[in-house]
Coordinates of C-alpha atoms in Angstrom, one line a residue:
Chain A
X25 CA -21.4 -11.0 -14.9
X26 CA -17.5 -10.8 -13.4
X27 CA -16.4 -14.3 -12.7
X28 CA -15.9 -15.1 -9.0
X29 CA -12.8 -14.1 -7.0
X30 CA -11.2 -17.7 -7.4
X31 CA -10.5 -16.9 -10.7
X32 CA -7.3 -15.4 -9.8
X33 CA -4.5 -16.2 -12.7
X34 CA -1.6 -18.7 -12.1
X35 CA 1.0 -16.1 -13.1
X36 CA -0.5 -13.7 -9.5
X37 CA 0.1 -17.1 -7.8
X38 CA 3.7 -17.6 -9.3
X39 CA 4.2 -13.8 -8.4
X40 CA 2.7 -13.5 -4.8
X41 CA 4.5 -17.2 -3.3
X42 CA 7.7 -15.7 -5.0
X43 CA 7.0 -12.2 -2.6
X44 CA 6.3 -14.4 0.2
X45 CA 9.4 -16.6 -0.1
X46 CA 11.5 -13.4 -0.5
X47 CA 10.0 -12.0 2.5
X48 CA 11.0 -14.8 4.4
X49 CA 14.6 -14.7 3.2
X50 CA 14.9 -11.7 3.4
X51 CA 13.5 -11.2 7.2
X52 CA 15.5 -14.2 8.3
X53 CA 18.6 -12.5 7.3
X54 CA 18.1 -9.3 9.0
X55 CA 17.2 -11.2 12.3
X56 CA 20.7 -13.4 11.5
X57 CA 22.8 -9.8 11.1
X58 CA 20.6 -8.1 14.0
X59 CA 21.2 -10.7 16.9
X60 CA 25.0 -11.6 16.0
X61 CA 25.7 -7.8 15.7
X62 CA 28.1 -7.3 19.2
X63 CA 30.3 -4.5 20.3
X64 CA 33.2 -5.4 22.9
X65 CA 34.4 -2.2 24.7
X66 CA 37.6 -2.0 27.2
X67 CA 36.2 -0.8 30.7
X68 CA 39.5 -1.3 32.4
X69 CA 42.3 -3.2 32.6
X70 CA 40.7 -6.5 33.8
X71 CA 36.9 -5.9 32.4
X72 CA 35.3 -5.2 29.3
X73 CA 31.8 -4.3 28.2
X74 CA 30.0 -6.7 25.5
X75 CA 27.0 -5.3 24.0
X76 CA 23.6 -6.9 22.7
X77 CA 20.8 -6.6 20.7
X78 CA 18.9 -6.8 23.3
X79 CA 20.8 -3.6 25.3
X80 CA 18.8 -1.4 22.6
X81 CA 14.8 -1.6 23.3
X82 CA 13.9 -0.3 20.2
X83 CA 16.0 -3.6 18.5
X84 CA 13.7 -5.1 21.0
X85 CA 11.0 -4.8 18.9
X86 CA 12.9 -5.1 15.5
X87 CA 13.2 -8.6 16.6
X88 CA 9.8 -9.1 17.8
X89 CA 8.4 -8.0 14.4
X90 CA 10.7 -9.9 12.3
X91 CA 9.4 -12.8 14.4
X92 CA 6.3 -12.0 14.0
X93 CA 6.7 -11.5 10.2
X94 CA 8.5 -14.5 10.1
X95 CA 5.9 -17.2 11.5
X96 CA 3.3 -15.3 8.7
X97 CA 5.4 -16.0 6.0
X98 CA 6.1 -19.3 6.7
X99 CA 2.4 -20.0 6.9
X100 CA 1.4 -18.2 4.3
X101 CA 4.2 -19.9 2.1
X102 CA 2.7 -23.6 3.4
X103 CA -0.8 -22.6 2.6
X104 CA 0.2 -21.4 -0.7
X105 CA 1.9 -24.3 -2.1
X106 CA -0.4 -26.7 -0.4
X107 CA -3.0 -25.2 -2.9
X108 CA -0.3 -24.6 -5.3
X109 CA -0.1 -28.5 -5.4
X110 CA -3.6 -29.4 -5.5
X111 CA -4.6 -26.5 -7.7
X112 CA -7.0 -24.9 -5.9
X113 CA -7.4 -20.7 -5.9
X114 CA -5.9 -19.8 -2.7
X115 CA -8.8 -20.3 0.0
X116 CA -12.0 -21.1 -0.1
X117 CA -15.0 -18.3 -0.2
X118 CA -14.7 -14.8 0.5
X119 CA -13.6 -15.6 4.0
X120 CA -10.0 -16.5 2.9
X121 CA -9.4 -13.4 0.9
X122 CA -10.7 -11.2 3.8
X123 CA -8.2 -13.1 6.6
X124 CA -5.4 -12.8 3.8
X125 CA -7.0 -8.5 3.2
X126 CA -6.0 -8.1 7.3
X127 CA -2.8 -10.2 7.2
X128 CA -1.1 -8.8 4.9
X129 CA -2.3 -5.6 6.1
X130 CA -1.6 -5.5 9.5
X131 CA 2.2 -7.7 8.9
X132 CA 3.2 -4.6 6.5
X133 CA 2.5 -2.5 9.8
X134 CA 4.6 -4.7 11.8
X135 CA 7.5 -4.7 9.5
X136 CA 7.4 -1.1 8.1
X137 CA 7.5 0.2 12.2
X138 CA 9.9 -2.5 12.9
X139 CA 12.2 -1.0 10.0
X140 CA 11.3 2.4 11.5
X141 CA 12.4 1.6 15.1
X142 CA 15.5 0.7 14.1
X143 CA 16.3 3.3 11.6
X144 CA 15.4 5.8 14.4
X145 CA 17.2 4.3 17.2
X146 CA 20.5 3.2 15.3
X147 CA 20.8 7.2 13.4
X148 CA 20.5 9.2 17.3
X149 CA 22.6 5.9 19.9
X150 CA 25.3 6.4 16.9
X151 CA 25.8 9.9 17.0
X152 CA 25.6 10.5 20.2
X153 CA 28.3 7.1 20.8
X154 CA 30.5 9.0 17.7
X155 CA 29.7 12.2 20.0
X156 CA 31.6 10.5 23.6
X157 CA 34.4 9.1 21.3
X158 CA 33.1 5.7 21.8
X159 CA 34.0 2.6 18.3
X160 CA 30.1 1.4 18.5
X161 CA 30.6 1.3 14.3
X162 CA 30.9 -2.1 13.3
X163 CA 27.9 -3.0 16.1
X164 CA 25.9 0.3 14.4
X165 CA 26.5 -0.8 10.6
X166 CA 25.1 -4.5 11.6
X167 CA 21.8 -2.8 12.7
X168 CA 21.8 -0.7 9.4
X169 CA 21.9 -3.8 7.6
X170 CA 19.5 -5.9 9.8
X171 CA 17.2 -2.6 9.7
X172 CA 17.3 -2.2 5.6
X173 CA 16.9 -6.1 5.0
X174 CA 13.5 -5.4 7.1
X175 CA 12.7 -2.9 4.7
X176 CA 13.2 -4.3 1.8
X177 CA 11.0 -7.9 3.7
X178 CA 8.6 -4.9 4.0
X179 CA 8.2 -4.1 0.4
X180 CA 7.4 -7.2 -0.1
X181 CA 5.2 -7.4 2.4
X182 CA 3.5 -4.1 1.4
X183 CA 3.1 -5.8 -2.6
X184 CA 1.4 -8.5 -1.1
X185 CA -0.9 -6.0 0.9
X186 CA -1.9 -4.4 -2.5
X187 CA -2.3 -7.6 -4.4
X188 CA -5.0 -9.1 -1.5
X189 CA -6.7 -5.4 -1.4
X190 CA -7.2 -6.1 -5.2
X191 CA -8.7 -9.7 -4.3
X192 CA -11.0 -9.3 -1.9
X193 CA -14.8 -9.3 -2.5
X194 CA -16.5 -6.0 -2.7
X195 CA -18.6 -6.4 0.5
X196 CA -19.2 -2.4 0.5
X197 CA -20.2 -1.4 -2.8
X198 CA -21.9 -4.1 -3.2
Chain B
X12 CA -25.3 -6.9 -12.3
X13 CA -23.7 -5.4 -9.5
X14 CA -23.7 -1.5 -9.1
X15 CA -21.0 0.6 -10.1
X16 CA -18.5 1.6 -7.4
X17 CA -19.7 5.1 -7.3
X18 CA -22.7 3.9 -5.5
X19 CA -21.1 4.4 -1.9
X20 CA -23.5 4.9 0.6
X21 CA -23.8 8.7 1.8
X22 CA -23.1 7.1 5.4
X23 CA -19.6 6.1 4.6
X24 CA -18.9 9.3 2.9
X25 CA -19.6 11.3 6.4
X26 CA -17.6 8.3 8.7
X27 CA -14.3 8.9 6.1
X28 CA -14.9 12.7 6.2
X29 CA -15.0 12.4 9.9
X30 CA -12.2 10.0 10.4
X31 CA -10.2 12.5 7.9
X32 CA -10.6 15.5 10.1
X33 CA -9.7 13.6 13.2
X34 CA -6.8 12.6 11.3
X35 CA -6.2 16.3 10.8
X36 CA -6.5 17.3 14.6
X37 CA -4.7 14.4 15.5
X38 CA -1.3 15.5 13.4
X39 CA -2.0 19.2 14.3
X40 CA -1.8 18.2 18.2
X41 CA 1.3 15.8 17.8
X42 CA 3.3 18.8 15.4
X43 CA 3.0 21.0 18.5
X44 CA 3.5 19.3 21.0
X45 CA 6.6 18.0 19.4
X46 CA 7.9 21.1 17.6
X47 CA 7.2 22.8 21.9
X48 CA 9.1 20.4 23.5
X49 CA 12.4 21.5 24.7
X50 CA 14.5 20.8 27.9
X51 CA 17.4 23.3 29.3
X52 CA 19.9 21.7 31.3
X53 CA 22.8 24.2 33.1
X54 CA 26.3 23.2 32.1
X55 CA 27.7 25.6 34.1
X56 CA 27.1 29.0 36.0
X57 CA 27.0 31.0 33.1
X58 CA 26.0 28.7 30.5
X59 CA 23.0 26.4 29.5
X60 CA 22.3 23.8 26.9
X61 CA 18.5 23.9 25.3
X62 CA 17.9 20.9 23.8
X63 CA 14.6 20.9 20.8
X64 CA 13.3 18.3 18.8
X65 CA 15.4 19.0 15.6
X66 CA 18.4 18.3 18.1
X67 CA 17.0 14.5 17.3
X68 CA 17.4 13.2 14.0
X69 CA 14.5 10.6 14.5
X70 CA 11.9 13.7 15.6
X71 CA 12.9 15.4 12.4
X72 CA 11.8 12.4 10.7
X73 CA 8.6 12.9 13.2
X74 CA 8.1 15.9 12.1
X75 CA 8.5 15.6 8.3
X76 CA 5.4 12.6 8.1
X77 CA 3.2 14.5 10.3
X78 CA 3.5 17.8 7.7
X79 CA 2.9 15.1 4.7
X80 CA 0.6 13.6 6.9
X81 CA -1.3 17.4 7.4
X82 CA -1.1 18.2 3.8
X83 CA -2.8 14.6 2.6
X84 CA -5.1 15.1 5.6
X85 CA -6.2 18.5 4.2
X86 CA -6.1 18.2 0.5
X87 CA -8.4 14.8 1.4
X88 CA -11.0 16.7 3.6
X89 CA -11.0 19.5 0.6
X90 CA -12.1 17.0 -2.1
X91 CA -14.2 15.0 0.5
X92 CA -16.4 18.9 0.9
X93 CA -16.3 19.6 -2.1
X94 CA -18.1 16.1 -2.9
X95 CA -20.2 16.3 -0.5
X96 CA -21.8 20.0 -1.1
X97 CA -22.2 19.0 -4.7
X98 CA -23.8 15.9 -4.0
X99 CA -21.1 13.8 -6.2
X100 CA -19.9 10.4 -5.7
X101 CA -16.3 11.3 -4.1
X102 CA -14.2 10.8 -7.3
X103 CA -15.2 10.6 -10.8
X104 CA -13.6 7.5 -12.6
X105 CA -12.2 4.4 -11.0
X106 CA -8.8 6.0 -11.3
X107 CA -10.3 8.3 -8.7
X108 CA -10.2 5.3 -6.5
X109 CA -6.7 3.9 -7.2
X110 CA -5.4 6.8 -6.4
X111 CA -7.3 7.2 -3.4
X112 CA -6.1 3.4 -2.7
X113 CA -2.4 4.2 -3.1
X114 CA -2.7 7.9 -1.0
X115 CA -4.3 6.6 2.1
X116 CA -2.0 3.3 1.8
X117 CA 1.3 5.0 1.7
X118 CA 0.0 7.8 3.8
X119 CA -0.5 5.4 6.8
X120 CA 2.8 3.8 6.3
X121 CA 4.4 7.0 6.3
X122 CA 2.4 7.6 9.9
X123 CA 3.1 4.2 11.2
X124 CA 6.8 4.8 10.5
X125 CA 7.0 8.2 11.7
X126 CA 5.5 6.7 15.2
X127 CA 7.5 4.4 15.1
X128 CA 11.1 5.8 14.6
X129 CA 9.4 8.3 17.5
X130 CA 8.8 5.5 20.2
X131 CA 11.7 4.0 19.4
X132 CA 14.3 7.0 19.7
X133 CA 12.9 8.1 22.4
X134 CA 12.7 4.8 24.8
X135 CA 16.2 4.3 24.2
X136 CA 17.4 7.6 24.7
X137 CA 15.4 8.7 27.7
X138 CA 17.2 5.2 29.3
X139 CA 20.6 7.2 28.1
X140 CA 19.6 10.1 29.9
X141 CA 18.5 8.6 33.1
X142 CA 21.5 6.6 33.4
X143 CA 23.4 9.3 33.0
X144 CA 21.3 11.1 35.5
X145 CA 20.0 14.0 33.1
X146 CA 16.7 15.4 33.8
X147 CA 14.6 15.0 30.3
X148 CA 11.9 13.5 31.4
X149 CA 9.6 16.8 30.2
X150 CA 10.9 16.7 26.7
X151 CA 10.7 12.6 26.7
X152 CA 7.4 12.7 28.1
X153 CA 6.1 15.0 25.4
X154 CA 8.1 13.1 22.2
X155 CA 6.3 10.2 23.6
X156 CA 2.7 11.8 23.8
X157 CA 3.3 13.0 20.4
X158 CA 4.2 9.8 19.2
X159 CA 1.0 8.3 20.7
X160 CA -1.4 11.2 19.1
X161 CA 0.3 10.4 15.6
X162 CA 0.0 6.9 16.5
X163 CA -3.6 7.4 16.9
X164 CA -3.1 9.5 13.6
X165 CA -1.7 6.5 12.0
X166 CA -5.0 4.4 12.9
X167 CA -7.0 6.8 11.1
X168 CA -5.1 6.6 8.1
X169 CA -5.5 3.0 8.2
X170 CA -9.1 3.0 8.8
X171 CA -9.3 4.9 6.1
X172 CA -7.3 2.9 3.9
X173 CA -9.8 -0.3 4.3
X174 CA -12.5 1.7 3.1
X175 CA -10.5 2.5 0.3
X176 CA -9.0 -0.7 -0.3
X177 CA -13.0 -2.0 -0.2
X178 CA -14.1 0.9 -3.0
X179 CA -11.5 -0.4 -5.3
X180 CA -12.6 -1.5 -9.0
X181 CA -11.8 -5.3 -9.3
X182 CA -8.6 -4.9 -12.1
X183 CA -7.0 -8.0 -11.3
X184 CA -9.8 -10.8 -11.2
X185 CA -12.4 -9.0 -13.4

């Protein structure tokens, strides 16, 4: 007979609150880069055009998802070491790994389209900006960065997904 | 003793075929509706720009993971026939199922993303062109109805990739 799903080893533990506390890093620093990233332009003589993150929709949504993915990491980091500390497996019952089966799941979504929007946006606003003449570079570059740091969050996020696809009770087959 | 894994019930085996070949129409709709779209705008009496969707580096993208998508789609619905006519479980082996896992896991990132980079390009540049008082809204309208049917796509794909994640042998725990 298999022993239960609690049985998970320490070592997974170690390894999954190490991806979570990455992917918390890691997303906090693309949202730092994405939301400083500016770009002053000379209208005139007397006025000037500062823009945003928020003047790009699709970085929009970049931010909402690192949000998002932010709020689930720092819970799932919380829950982890509270059980961590009192050395419990993760959750109790099947329940637990089912709600961690759809988190994970559905927050590597969030971030992997997040990390797509902004790819997508940043590749065609910069070439058409190089296209007009216009020195959008430096504001561009910032949402490279903020747009590869949510890729990398989502790798992590993605690992995760495959180590809670491994835990979960075999409802199905079963 | 629980059952092996290869006793999925015949039920699921004709929902996953199904949501397989949905996936299939689903990609096959957004590829040509995407790939049809163009937009002509006069620049002056004698000339005209056409605009299609390689003219947008995000579509390309687009259009690259809905042809990976097609292929995985197809290979998928091949095996799944071939399975099913013989009366076999769907893959022989648990490796069978990893790989099955790890297809329809980074085959729905791959949709999600290629959705994504698709709503995102287009939101932002259709603003562009409206504010610039360019008529696109044709070739915007379809990116974005593309975007939704491989978005739908994408839902498939994960669908499939909880069933898959479900028929997984139990590596890590067992």
């Amino acid at each position: 007979m298999a022993p239960p799903p609690s049985s998970t080893p320490k070592t997974l533990h170690v390894i999954t609150l190490v991806l979570k506390v990455a992917m918390f890093a890691l997303l906090l620093a693309s949202l730092i880069v994405l939301v400083t990233a500016t770009a002053t332009l000379p209208v005139d003589l007397f006025t000037q055009l500062t823009v945003h993150f928020d003047d790009v929709y699709a970085y929009r949504y970049v931010v909402a998802s690192i949000i998002i993915g932010l709020v689930y990491a720092l819970l799932q980091i919380a829950f982890s070491i509270y059980h961590f500390v009192k050395g419990n497996p993760l959750i109790i019952g099947n329940g637990g790994f089912i709600v961690d089966f759809c988190g994970d799941k559905v927050m590597s979504y969030v971030l992997a389209t997040g990390s797509a929007a902004g790819f997508g946006a940043t590749k065609d606003l910069k070439a058409l900006a190089d296209a007009r003449g216009l020195d959008f570079d430096d504001y561009f570059d910032k949402a490279y960065a903020s747009s590869s740091l949510l890729l990398l969050a989502f790798l992590c996020a993605a690992t995760l997904s495959v180590f809670s696809s491994y835990a979960l009770p075999k409802v199905v087959t079963n």
